[in-house]
C-alpha cells in the first residue's frame, strides 16, 4: 500500500498530530523521564537520546506517541529533511553514527598468547632452572654459566615480541577492514536536496531514502511516502520472513535490509544506541582460518612430529655419551647442568622444527595483499576469497558497468511513428500528449536523481534511469517538480524477473488513474495493444503470435516493424527501452491498489516511445579478456539485456572469437535440463535475458564440473548466486547493499579490469606461501639433519640454543615478512590456475629443496668432519700433541713456539714453562670447537640468506633478482638480518652466543659459500631445462603455463597451442551435447543461437 494513502493514519498514530493525542514536551525536559536533556537551546534538545533509543529498542508504540510530533522537536520534515548546518550540533547532542566493535586484542594479549606455546614454556622453564643453577653452583658461577639462561630468556622474548608484533599488525589491518565494511553510501534529504552521504555522517533527524537492496544504516521509523516497503530483519531477529512496514509497524532497525519497495525513514538513534551497534559491541573481531591456513597447519604439525622425534633422539644420544664419558650416571651439579643443557638443546630443536611461520606467512600475505588490493579497487570482505580467487577457472560477469562504462546516453528513438537516429529533442514531439506522457512517465517512474555541484552532474541511482533524467534535463524539464506534483497510488518496482517497472498516478482533474510503464522493449511491447503515431493518433497493434515470456515476438504490420526496429537497435549494441502508459478506471485501479499488486494493470498498454541507449565498452576490456584467456580463465557474460545487444557487446569485448561459441537466452536456458546443459557449458559464452535464478543455476552447474567460479552481481536477487559461487564479486558503484553483504570481494570501480587484478593477487598469495614453504622446509631439514648427525657421531652441539633461536627468528617471522610481501608479476597470468586439490609442494619445489639441502649439508658435514684436516688455522685443529697447558686463540701452541720441540716430554715441558699441563687438552679442544662452530654458524646463516633470495622465484625462472628492488620489505629484512649477524659475531655479544669474532678472510669465505647456494640454484635450473628439452623427466615436471585453446570451426586445434586431454574431453562433450540437444529441439522448441 502507498504511504500517502495512509498519511492521516500515520500522522495520528506515529506523530500524534491529532490535538487529543498530542503530548507536548515541557521546555528543557524529556517527555518520558522528565529529566533535563542535552542541547536544550535547540528544538531537538526537547527529546533525549535515551528516550529515542528506548522507543526504538522496545518498538514501543505507546512511547512513540508520548514523544509527540517528532518533526518539531527534531527540527526535520519528511519532505525537506534537516538543515545541513545543524549536522555538527546534532552529532554533539545525539552522538555520531559510528559503530564500536568489541575491543580488539591488544599487543600484550598477543604476547601472552605467544607465550602459551608449550615448547616456549618448556624452554623458559629450563632457562630459568639453568639461570638458578648457574648462579648457585660455585664451579658454574665462576664461569658465569647463568648468563646462558638469561640470554635464552632474552632471545625467547625477542622471538615472542616479533611474532606478537606481526600478529598485531594483522589485527590492525582486520580492524580497518571491519571499519570499512561498516561504511554505507546512504541517500538522504537535507535542505530539500537529495544527497549521498557515508553512513557515519548520518545524524538523528535525517530523512533516509530507502530502496530495494539497501542496508539500513541506523534505527528509525518510516515516514510518508513509502510504497510496499518490506524489510528483512533476519540478521537481528532470526525470523526469515520479511516484515511489511506500515503505520502499525513503523520501526526500522539498523543492520536489516530492504527486500522490496521504497520509502523514507526518519533517523531516531545512531551508532552505539542502535540495535546493530549494541550487537557489535558484544561481539569480537575474531577471524576464521582460511583453507590455506588450515592446510598449512596440517603441514606444520607433520614437520613438528619429525622435529620432536629428532629432538628426543638427540637428547637420548647426548645423555648416553655423557654417561660413557664420566663412566657413571650424572651425580655432581656440573654434570646435571650439562644434562640440562642437553634438554634445552632438545627443546630448542622442537621450537625450530615447528614451522609456526607457515600460518603466519598466510596471515601476513593476506593482510598485506588486502591493503594493496584496495588500491586496485578490490575491497576484500572475506579473507578466504583472496586465496580462492587465485584458483579461479571461470568468471561469470555482468555486462552493464563491468564490461561497459555504465555511462548511459540516449542515442536513438522511435517517437510518433518515426525512427530518429539521434537523441530526440522537444522539436520532435508530435503532440503535447506525447511530451507530457514521456516527461511524467520518466520522472515519476524512477528513484534516480542528479546532483549538480560546480557545474558537474553526478548521477545517483540506476544508470538507465539517470540517462532518461539527463534527456529531460536537455529538454529543460526538471524532474523534481513533476515528482512532487504527482499523487502516487502504487508502484511495481523493476526486477530481473519482470524486466519492467510501473507507477500508478491519481489524475488530479478526474477520478481516473494513469499507469506509466517502462522496461525492456520487447517485454513491454508484448503488453501493448496500441501505439501513439504521427500527430499523436492512436493505432491498434496486431496481437503477438507467440506467448513466450521474453524473446522477440512475431507479428504483422506495425508490430512487426517495431520488433524489427528493436532487433536492429539491439544488434548495434544499444539497450532498448520502451515507454508506455494506460488510463485506468477508478474502480479497477483502487481494487489493484487494495490487493497490493498492480501487475494486472500492465496489459493493454499504449506505446509512447522506444529509446536506444548506448553504453560503450570500457577501454581495456578486450585486452583484459585476452589476458584471462592466456591465464586459463574462461569468461562468460551473463546479462539481462537482449540477446542481440549481448552478442554485439561480446564481440566488441572479444568474448566471441570462434564460430562455435554458444549464445543462449534465458527462456532457452531454462527450458533445457541439466543433462542437456552440462556438455554445452564449455562452449557457452553469453547468457542473455537471464534472471538471477539462471545465474545461480549456471554457477552451480559449472562448480559441478570442477570449475572454480567467480561471479559478479549488483542486484538484490543476485545474492544467491554470489553465495553459491566460490568467489562472489559485488559491484561497488551500482551494487545494492544486499549484494555487497552476500559477496566476498567488492569491486569498487565496477571495472572488469579490477577483477583480473584480484586474480593476480590471489595467485600471488598462493605463490608467496609456496616460496616461504620452500625456504622453511630447506632450513628445517638441514638443521635437523646436522643436529642429529652431530649428536650420534659424538660431535657435540654444533649450533647452540641461542644460535638456533636466531635461526628460528630468521626463518619464521622475518622470512615470512620478506617472502609473503612479494608483489604480483605479469608472469602469474601466463600460468594455469592451481587446482582445488593441488598439492602445496610442486615437483619444482621438491627439486629445489633437494638441491639446496644437498648443497648445504655437504658444507655442514665438511665443517663437522673434515675442516680440521685441511685448515691451517690452529683454531680448527685438534688438541696439541704436546700438552703444554696453555693455549692462545688464533696462534700456534705456546710450547711449540717456545721449544720448537714436539717430542719434549710432559715433565720437561712443565719444568721449562711452569704451566698447568692437566688443563691443556680441555682448553685446546674447547677453543678448537669454538672456532669451528663459529665459522659453521656464520656460514649456515649466509646460506639461508642467499636461499631466501633463491626462493623468490618458483619453477625454472633463472632471474631470481627480478623485481627485488621493488620490494622494500624484502630488502629491509635482508639488511636487518645481516646487521644483526654482524653484531652477534663481531661485538661482545658473541660470547653470549658462544661464537668468536671472525677474520675478514673468514667473512669472505662464509659469504662465498652462501652465494654458492645461488649458483647451485641457477645451475640446477639450467640442468633441469636441458633435461626437459631432451624429454627427460617431462612427466614429473608438468608445464605450468596456461594452454587455453578452442576447437576451430572444422573441429581441429588452432595453431599455437596443444590441446590438453581435459580440453579434448570438454570439446567432445560439447559435440555430444549438441547432438542430444538437436534431437530434442522439436519437442522443446529451443532455438540455440550460435554467435
Short mmCIF file of C-alpha atoms in Angstrom, two decimals, residues 554-875:
data_model
loop_
_atom_site.label_atom_id
_atom_site.label_comp_id
_atom_site.label_asym_id
_atom_site.label_seq_id
_atom_site.Cartn_x
_atom_site.Cartn_y
_atom_site.Cartn_z
CA UNK A 554 6.49 -12.20 -34.37
CA UNK A 555 3.51 -10.28 -35.72
CA UNK A 556 2.32 -8.30 -38.68
CA UNK A 557 2.04 -4.66 -39.66
CA UNK A 558 3.26 -2.02 -37.23
CA UNK A 559 4.08 -4.55 -34.51
CA UNK A 560 6.40 -6.42 -36.87
CA UNK A 561 8.07 -3.15 -37.85
CA UNK A 562 8.57 -2.21 -34.21
CA UNK A 563 10.00 -5.63 -33.41
CA UNK A 564 12.37 -5.37 -36.37
CA UNK A 565 13.46 -1.94 -35.17
CA UNK A 566 14.14 -3.27 -31.67
CA UNK A 567 16.27 -6.05 -33.16
CA UNK A 568 18.16 -3.56 -35.34
CA UNK A 569 18.91 -1.29 -32.37
CA UNK A 570 19.97 -4.24 -30.20
CA UNK A 571 22.22 -5.62 -32.94
CA UNK A 572 24.08 -2.30 -32.84
CA UNK A 573 24.76 -2.83 -29.15
CA UNK A 574 22.05 -0.47 -27.89
CA UNK A 575 19.98 -1.15 -24.80
CA UNK A 576 16.37 -0.83 -25.95
CA UNK A 577 13.75 0.65 -23.67
CA UNK A 578 10.03 1.13 -24.18
CA UNK A 579 7.90 3.85 -22.55
CA UNK A 580 4.16 3.09 -22.37
CA UNK A 581 1.07 4.21 -20.49
CA UNK A 582 -2.52 3.26 -19.82
CA UNK A 583 -5.57 5.10 -18.45
CA UNK A 584 -7.23 3.07 -15.70
CA UNK A 585 -10.70 3.48 -14.25
CA UNK A 586 -11.00 4.39 -10.57
CA UNK A 587 -12.71 1.17 -9.51
CA UNK A 588 -10.19 -1.11 -11.23
CA UNK A 589 -7.22 0.94 -10.01
CA UNK A 590 -8.37 1.08 -6.39
CA UNK A 591 -9.03 -2.66 -6.37
CA UNK A 592 -5.47 -3.37 -7.54
CA UNK A 593 -4.04 -0.89 -5.02
CA UNK A 594 -6.00 -2.57 -2.23
CA UNK A 595 -4.76 -6.03 -3.28
CA UNK A 596 -1.17 -4.76 -3.17
CA UNK A 597 -0.33 -5.59 -6.80
CA UNK A 598 -0.73 -3.54 -9.95
CA UNK A 599 0.75 -6.16 -12.24
CA UNK A 600 -2.73 -6.92 -13.58
CA UNK A 601 -2.88 -3.38 -14.98
CA UNK A 602 0.24 -3.86 -17.14
CA UNK A 603 -1.70 -5.21 -20.13
CA UNK A 604 -3.39 -3.22 -22.88
CA UNK A 605 -0.72 -0.53 -22.73
CA UNK A 606 -0.19 2.22 -25.29
CA UNK A 607 3.35 2.53 -26.62
CA UNK A 608 4.64 6.11 -26.35
CA UNK A 609 8.30 5.72 -27.37
CA UNK A 610 11.17 3.34 -27.98
CA UNK A 611 14.61 4.53 -26.86
CA UNK A 612 18.03 3.19 -27.82
CA UNK A 613 20.62 3.74 -25.09
CA UNK A 614 24.33 3.47 -25.76
CA UNK A 615 26.69 2.13 -23.11
CA UNK A 616 30.25 2.00 -24.53
CA UNK A 617 32.62 -0.85 -23.78
CA UNK A 618 35.22 0.05 -21.19
CA UNK A 619 38.66 0.83 -22.54
CA UNK A 620 40.99 -2.10 -21.99
CA UNK A 621 38.28 -4.72 -21.51
CA UNK A 622 39.06 -6.59 -24.77
CA UNK A 623 42.73 -6.81 -23.77
CA UNK A 624 41.74 -7.95 -20.28
CA UNK A 625 39.56 -10.70 -21.75
CA UNK A 626 42.57 -11.85 -23.79
CA UNK A 627 44.65 -11.86 -20.59
CA UNK A 628 42.04 -14.06 -18.92
CA UNK A 629 42.19 -16.46 -21.83
CA UNK A 630 46.00 -16.58 -21.57
CA UNK A 631 45.66 -17.18 -17.82
CA UNK A 632 43.47 -20.24 -18.37
CA UNK A 633 40.28 -18.50 -17.24
CA UNK A 634 37.04 -18.74 -19.19
CA UNK A 635 34.90 -15.60 -19.23
CA UNK A 636 31.12 -15.92 -19.63
CA UNK A 637 28.78 -12.94 -19.97
CA UNK A 638 25.52 -13.24 -18.02
CA UNK A 639 23.23 -10.29 -18.68
CA UNK A 640 19.62 -9.28 -18.56
CA UNK A 641 19.91 -7.47 -21.89
CA UNK A 642 18.53 -8.50 -25.25
CA UNK A 643 20.41 -11.38 -26.91
CA UNK A 644 21.32 -9.23 -29.94
CA UNK A 645 22.70 -6.49 -27.70
CA UNK A 646 24.63 -9.01 -25.63
CA UNK A 647 26.20 -10.64 -28.69
CA UNK A 648 27.25 -7.28 -30.12
CA UNK A 649 28.93 -6.24 -26.88
CA UNK A 650 30.51 -9.70 -26.50
CA UNK A 651 32.12 -9.32 -29.93
CA UNK A 652 33.40 -5.87 -29.01
CA UNK A 653 34.91 -7.34 -25.84
CA UNK A 654 36.44 -10.20 -27.87
CA UNK A 655 34.47 -12.74 -25.87
CA UNK A 656 33.12 -14.20 -29.11
CA UNK A 657 36.04 -15.09 -31.33
CA UNK A 658 35.10 -18.52 -32.63
CA UNK A 659 32.29 -19.65 -34.85
CA UNK A 660 31.21 -22.40 -32.49
CA UNK A 661 30.91 -20.21 -29.37
CA UNK A 662 27.46 -20.68 -27.90
CA UNK A 663 24.97 -17.91 -27.00
CA UNK A 664 21.70 -18.67 -25.21
CA UNK A 665 18.83 -16.56 -23.99
CA UNK A 666 17.08 -17.05 -20.67
CA UNK A 667 13.96 -18.91 -21.88
CA UNK A 668 16.09 -21.37 -23.87
CA UNK A 669 18.42 -21.92 -20.93
CA UNK A 670 15.53 -22.52 -18.55
CA UNK A 671 13.86 -24.99 -20.89
CA UNK A 672 16.93 -27.23 -21.02
CA UNK A 673 17.66 -29.95 -18.47
CA UNK A 674 20.92 -30.17 -16.58
CA UNK A 675 21.89 -33.21 -18.62
CA UNK A 676 21.48 -31.21 -21.83
CA UNK A 677 23.34 -28.18 -20.50
CA UNK A 678 26.38 -29.82 -18.93
CA UNK A 679 28.14 -30.84 -22.17
CA UNK A 680 27.41 -27.40 -23.68
CA UNK A 681 28.89 -25.34 -20.83
CA UNK A 682 32.50 -25.30 -22.17
CA UNK A 683 31.21 -23.52 -25.29
CA UNK A 684 28.67 -21.24 -23.62
CA UNK A 685 29.94 -17.66 -23.80
CA UNK A 686 26.82 -15.50 -23.48
CA UNK A 687 23.62 -15.95 -21.48
CA UNK A 688 21.21 -13.11 -22.31
CA UNK A 689 17.81 -12.07 -20.90
CA UNK A 690 18.82 -14.03 -17.84
CA UNK A 691 17.17 -14.00 -14.46
CA UNK A 692 19.00 -14.30 -11.12
CA UNK A 693 17.87 -17.91 -10.86
CA UNK A 694 19.57 -18.60 -14.21
CA UNK A 695 22.84 -17.19 -12.93
CA UNK A 696 22.58 -19.29 -9.78
CA UNK A 697 21.92 -22.43 -11.81
CA UNK A 698 24.79 -21.71 -14.20
CA UNK A 699 27.22 -21.24 -11.31
CA UNK A 700 26.03 -24.46 -9.68
CA UNK A 701 26.47 -26.46 -12.89
CA UNK A 702 29.94 -25.06 -13.51
CA UNK A 703 31.01 -25.98 -9.99
CA UNK A 704 29.67 -29.50 -10.52
CA UNK A 705 32.11 -29.76 -13.41
CA UNK A 706 35.00 -28.87 -11.10
CA UNK A 707 35.33 -25.25 -12.12
CA UNK A 708 36.38 -22.64 -9.55
CA UNK A 709 33.81 -19.97 -10.29
CA UNK A 710 33.87 -16.25 -9.61
CA UNK A 711 30.62 -14.43 -10.34
CA UNK A 712 29.72 -10.75 -10.39
CA UNK A 713 26.42 -9.33 -9.19
CA UNK A 714 24.84 -6.00 -8.38
CA UNK A 715 21.18 -6.65 -7.62
CA UNK A 716 19.42 -7.90 -4.52
CA UNK A 717 18.33 -11.05 -6.37
CA UNK A 718 21.96 -11.81 -7.26
CA UNK A 719 22.69 -12.67 -3.63
CA UNK A 720 22.04 -16.45 -4.03
CA UNK A 721 24.42 -16.69 -6.99
CA UNK A 722 27.07 -14.64 -5.15
CA UNK A 723 26.86 -17.03 -2.21
CA UNK A 724 26.82 -20.13 -4.43
CA UNK A 725 30.00 -19.11 -6.27
CA UNK A 726 33.48 -19.86 -4.96
CA UNK A 727 34.06 -16.09 -5.01
CA UNK A 728 31.21 -13.58 -5.11
CA UNK A 729 32.13 -10.21 -6.64
CA UNK A 730 29.71 -7.35 -5.93
CA UNK A 731 29.78 -4.07 -7.78
CA UNK A 732 30.75 -1.16 -5.55
CA UNK A 733 29.05 1.61 -7.56
CA UNK A 734 25.84 0.15 -8.90
CA UNK A 735 25.58 -2.80 -6.48
CA UNK A 736 22.97 -2.91 -3.75
CA UNK A 737 23.91 -3.30 -0.10
CA UNK A 738 22.34 -6.77 -0.13
CA UNK A 739 24.63 -7.85 -2.98
CA UNK A 740 27.65 -6.44 -1.19
CA UNK A 741 26.74 -8.25 2.02
CA UNK A 742 26.50 -11.54 0.09
CA UNK A 743 29.81 -11.03 -1.70
CA UNK A 744 33.39 -11.93 -0.83
CA UNK A 745 35.02 -9.06 -2.71
CA UNK A 746 33.54 -5.70 -3.68
CA UNK A 747 34.80 -4.27 -6.99
CA UNK A 748 34.90 -0.60 -6.05
CA UNK A 749 35.02 0.77 -9.61
CA UNK A 750 32.77 -1.89 -11.23
CA UNK A 751 35.57 -2.47 -13.74
CA UNK A 752 36.30 -5.88 -15.23
CA UNK A 753 39.98 -4.95 -15.24
CA UNK A 754 39.89 -4.84 -11.44
CA UNK A 755 38.63 -8.43 -11.36
CA UNK A 756 41.70 -9.71 -13.18
CA UNK A 757 43.84 -7.80 -10.68
CA UNK A 758 42.08 -9.75 -7.93
CA UNK A 759 43.02 -12.97 -9.76
CA UNK A 760 46.61 -11.78 -9.98
CA UNK A 761 46.76 -11.01 -6.27
CA UNK A 762 45.15 -14.35 -5.43
CA UNK A 763 47.79 -16.20 -7.41
CA UNK A 764 50.47 -14.03 -5.83
CA UNK A 765 49.31 -15.00 -2.32
CA UNK A 766 49.40 -18.69 -3.18
CA UNK A 767 52.81 -18.31 -4.79
CA UNK A 768 54.22 -16.38 -1.82
CA UNK A 769 53.15 -19.12 0.56
CA UNK A 770 54.85 -21.68 -1.65
CA UNK A 771 58.04 -19.58 -1.67
CA UNK A 772 58.06 -19.44 2.10
CA UNK A 773 57.27 -23.15 2.43
CA UNK A 774 60.13 -23.98 0.07
CA UNK A 775 62.53 -21.84 2.09
CA UNK A 776 61.44 -23.04 5.53
CA UNK A 777 61.43 -26.74 4.72
CA UNK A 778 65.01 -26.43 3.46
CA UNK A 779 66.16 -24.76 6.69
CA UNK A 780 64.27 -27.27 8.84
CA UNK A 781 65.59 -30.34 7.10
CA UNK A 782 69.20 -29.12 7.11
CA UNK A 783 69.12 -28.01 10.76
CA UNK A 784 67.52 -31.25 11.95
CA UNK A 785 69.91 -33.41 9.93
CA UNK A 786 73.00 -31.56 11.22
CA UNK A 787 71.79 -31.70 14.83
CA UNK A 788 71.08 -35.42 14.66
CA UNK A 789 74.28 -36.30 12.79
CA UNK A 790 76.46 -34.35 15.24
CA UNK A 791 74.76 -35.94 18.23
CA UNK A 792 75.00 -39.56 17.12
CA UNK A 793 78.64 -39.24 15.98
CA UNK A 794 79.79 -37.59 19.20
CA UNK A 795 80.47 -34.21 17.64
CA UNK A 796 78.61 -32.36 20.36
CA UNK A 797 76.29 -29.45 19.71
CA UNK A 798 77.29 -27.58 16.53
CA UNK A 799 74.53 -24.95 16.86
CA UNK A 800 73.79 -23.74 20.39
CA UNK A 801 70.38 -22.92 21.84
CA UNK A 802 70.73 -19.18 21.22
CA UNK A 803 72.01 -19.75 17.70
CA UNK A 804 69.04 -22.00 16.91
CA UNK A 805 66.64 -19.38 18.30
CA UNK A 806 68.23 -16.81 16.00
CA UNK A 807 67.79 -19.21 13.08
CA UNK A 808 64.17 -19.69 14.15
CA UNK A 809 63.61 -15.92 14.13
CA UNK A 810 65.14 -15.63 10.66
CA UNK A 811 63.20 -18.46 9.08
CA UNK A 812 59.85 -17.81 10.77
CA UNK A 813 58.96 -14.21 11.48
CA UNK A 814 61.50 -12.40 9.30
CA UNK A 815 61.33 -14.75 6.31
CA UNK A 816 57.53 -14.76 6.48
CA UNK A 817 57.60 -10.98 6.35
CA UNK A 818 60.05 -10.96 3.45
CA UNK A 819 58.58 -13.65 1.20
CA UNK A 820 54.89 -13.09 1.99
CA UNK A 821 55.04 -9.48 0.78
CA UNK A 822 56.26 -10.16 -2.74
CA UNK A 823 54.21 -8.23 -5.31
CA UNK A 824 52.46 -9.96 -8.24
CA UNK A 825 54.13 -10.16 -11.62
CA UNK A 826 52.65 -10.36 -15.10
CA UNK A 827 54.07 -13.88 -15.41
CA UNK A 828 51.41 -15.09 -12.95
CA UNK A 829 48.77 -14.51 -15.63
CA UNK A 830 50.56 -16.73 -18.09
CA UNK A 831 50.18 -19.76 -15.83
CA UNK A 832 47.23 -22.05 -15.46
CA UNK A 833 45.15 -21.77 -12.26
CA UNK A 834 46.11 -24.03 -9.38
CA UNK A 835 43.57 -26.78 -8.82
CA UNK A 836 41.27 -27.21 -5.83
CA UNK A 837 43.25 -30.18 -4.53
CA UNK A 838 46.63 -29.31 -5.96
CA UNK A 839 49.48 -30.03 -3.55
CA UNK A 840 51.29 -27.11 -1.99
CA UNK A 841 54.58 -28.79 -2.85
CA UNK A 842 55.12 -28.86 -6.62
CA UNK A 843 57.75 -31.04 -8.31
CA UNK A 844 59.82 -27.90 -8.95
CA UNK A 845 59.74 -27.04 -5.24
CA UNK A 846 60.77 -30.56 -4.21
CA UNK A 847 63.62 -30.41 -6.73
CA UNK A 848 64.79 -27.04 -5.36
CA UNK A 849 64.59 -28.24 -1.74
CA UNK A 850 66.60 -31.34 -2.60
CA UNK A 851 69.33 -29.36 -4.41
CA UNK A 852 69.65 -26.80 -1.61
CA UNK A 853 69.56 -29.45 1.06
CA UNK A 854 72.37 -31.43 -0.59
CA UNK A 855 74.46 -28.30 -1.10
CA UNK A 856 74.08 -27.06 2.48
CA UNK A 857 74.53 -30.49 4.07
CA UNK A 858 77.71 -31.06 2.07
CA UNK A 859 79.28 -27.96 3.61
CA UNK A 860 77.90 -28.62 7.10
CA UNK A 861 79.24 -32.19 7.10
CA UNK A 862 82.57 -30.88 5.88
CA UNK A 863 82.68 -28.42 8.80
CA UNK A 864 81.85 -31.20 11.26
CA UNK A 865 84.20 -33.90 9.97
CA UNK A 866 86.72 -32.55 7.53
CA UNK A 867 87.61 -28.99 8.46
CA UNK A 868 90.49 -29.77 10.82
CA UNK A 869 92.15 -31.97 8.22
CA UNK A 870 92.55 -29.22 5.61
CA UNK A 871 92.67 -25.97 7.53
CA UNK A 872 95.99 -24.41 8.54
CA UNK A 873 94.33 -22.24 11.20
CA UNK A 874 95.16 -23.76 14.64
CA UNK A 875 91.68 -22.83 15.84
#
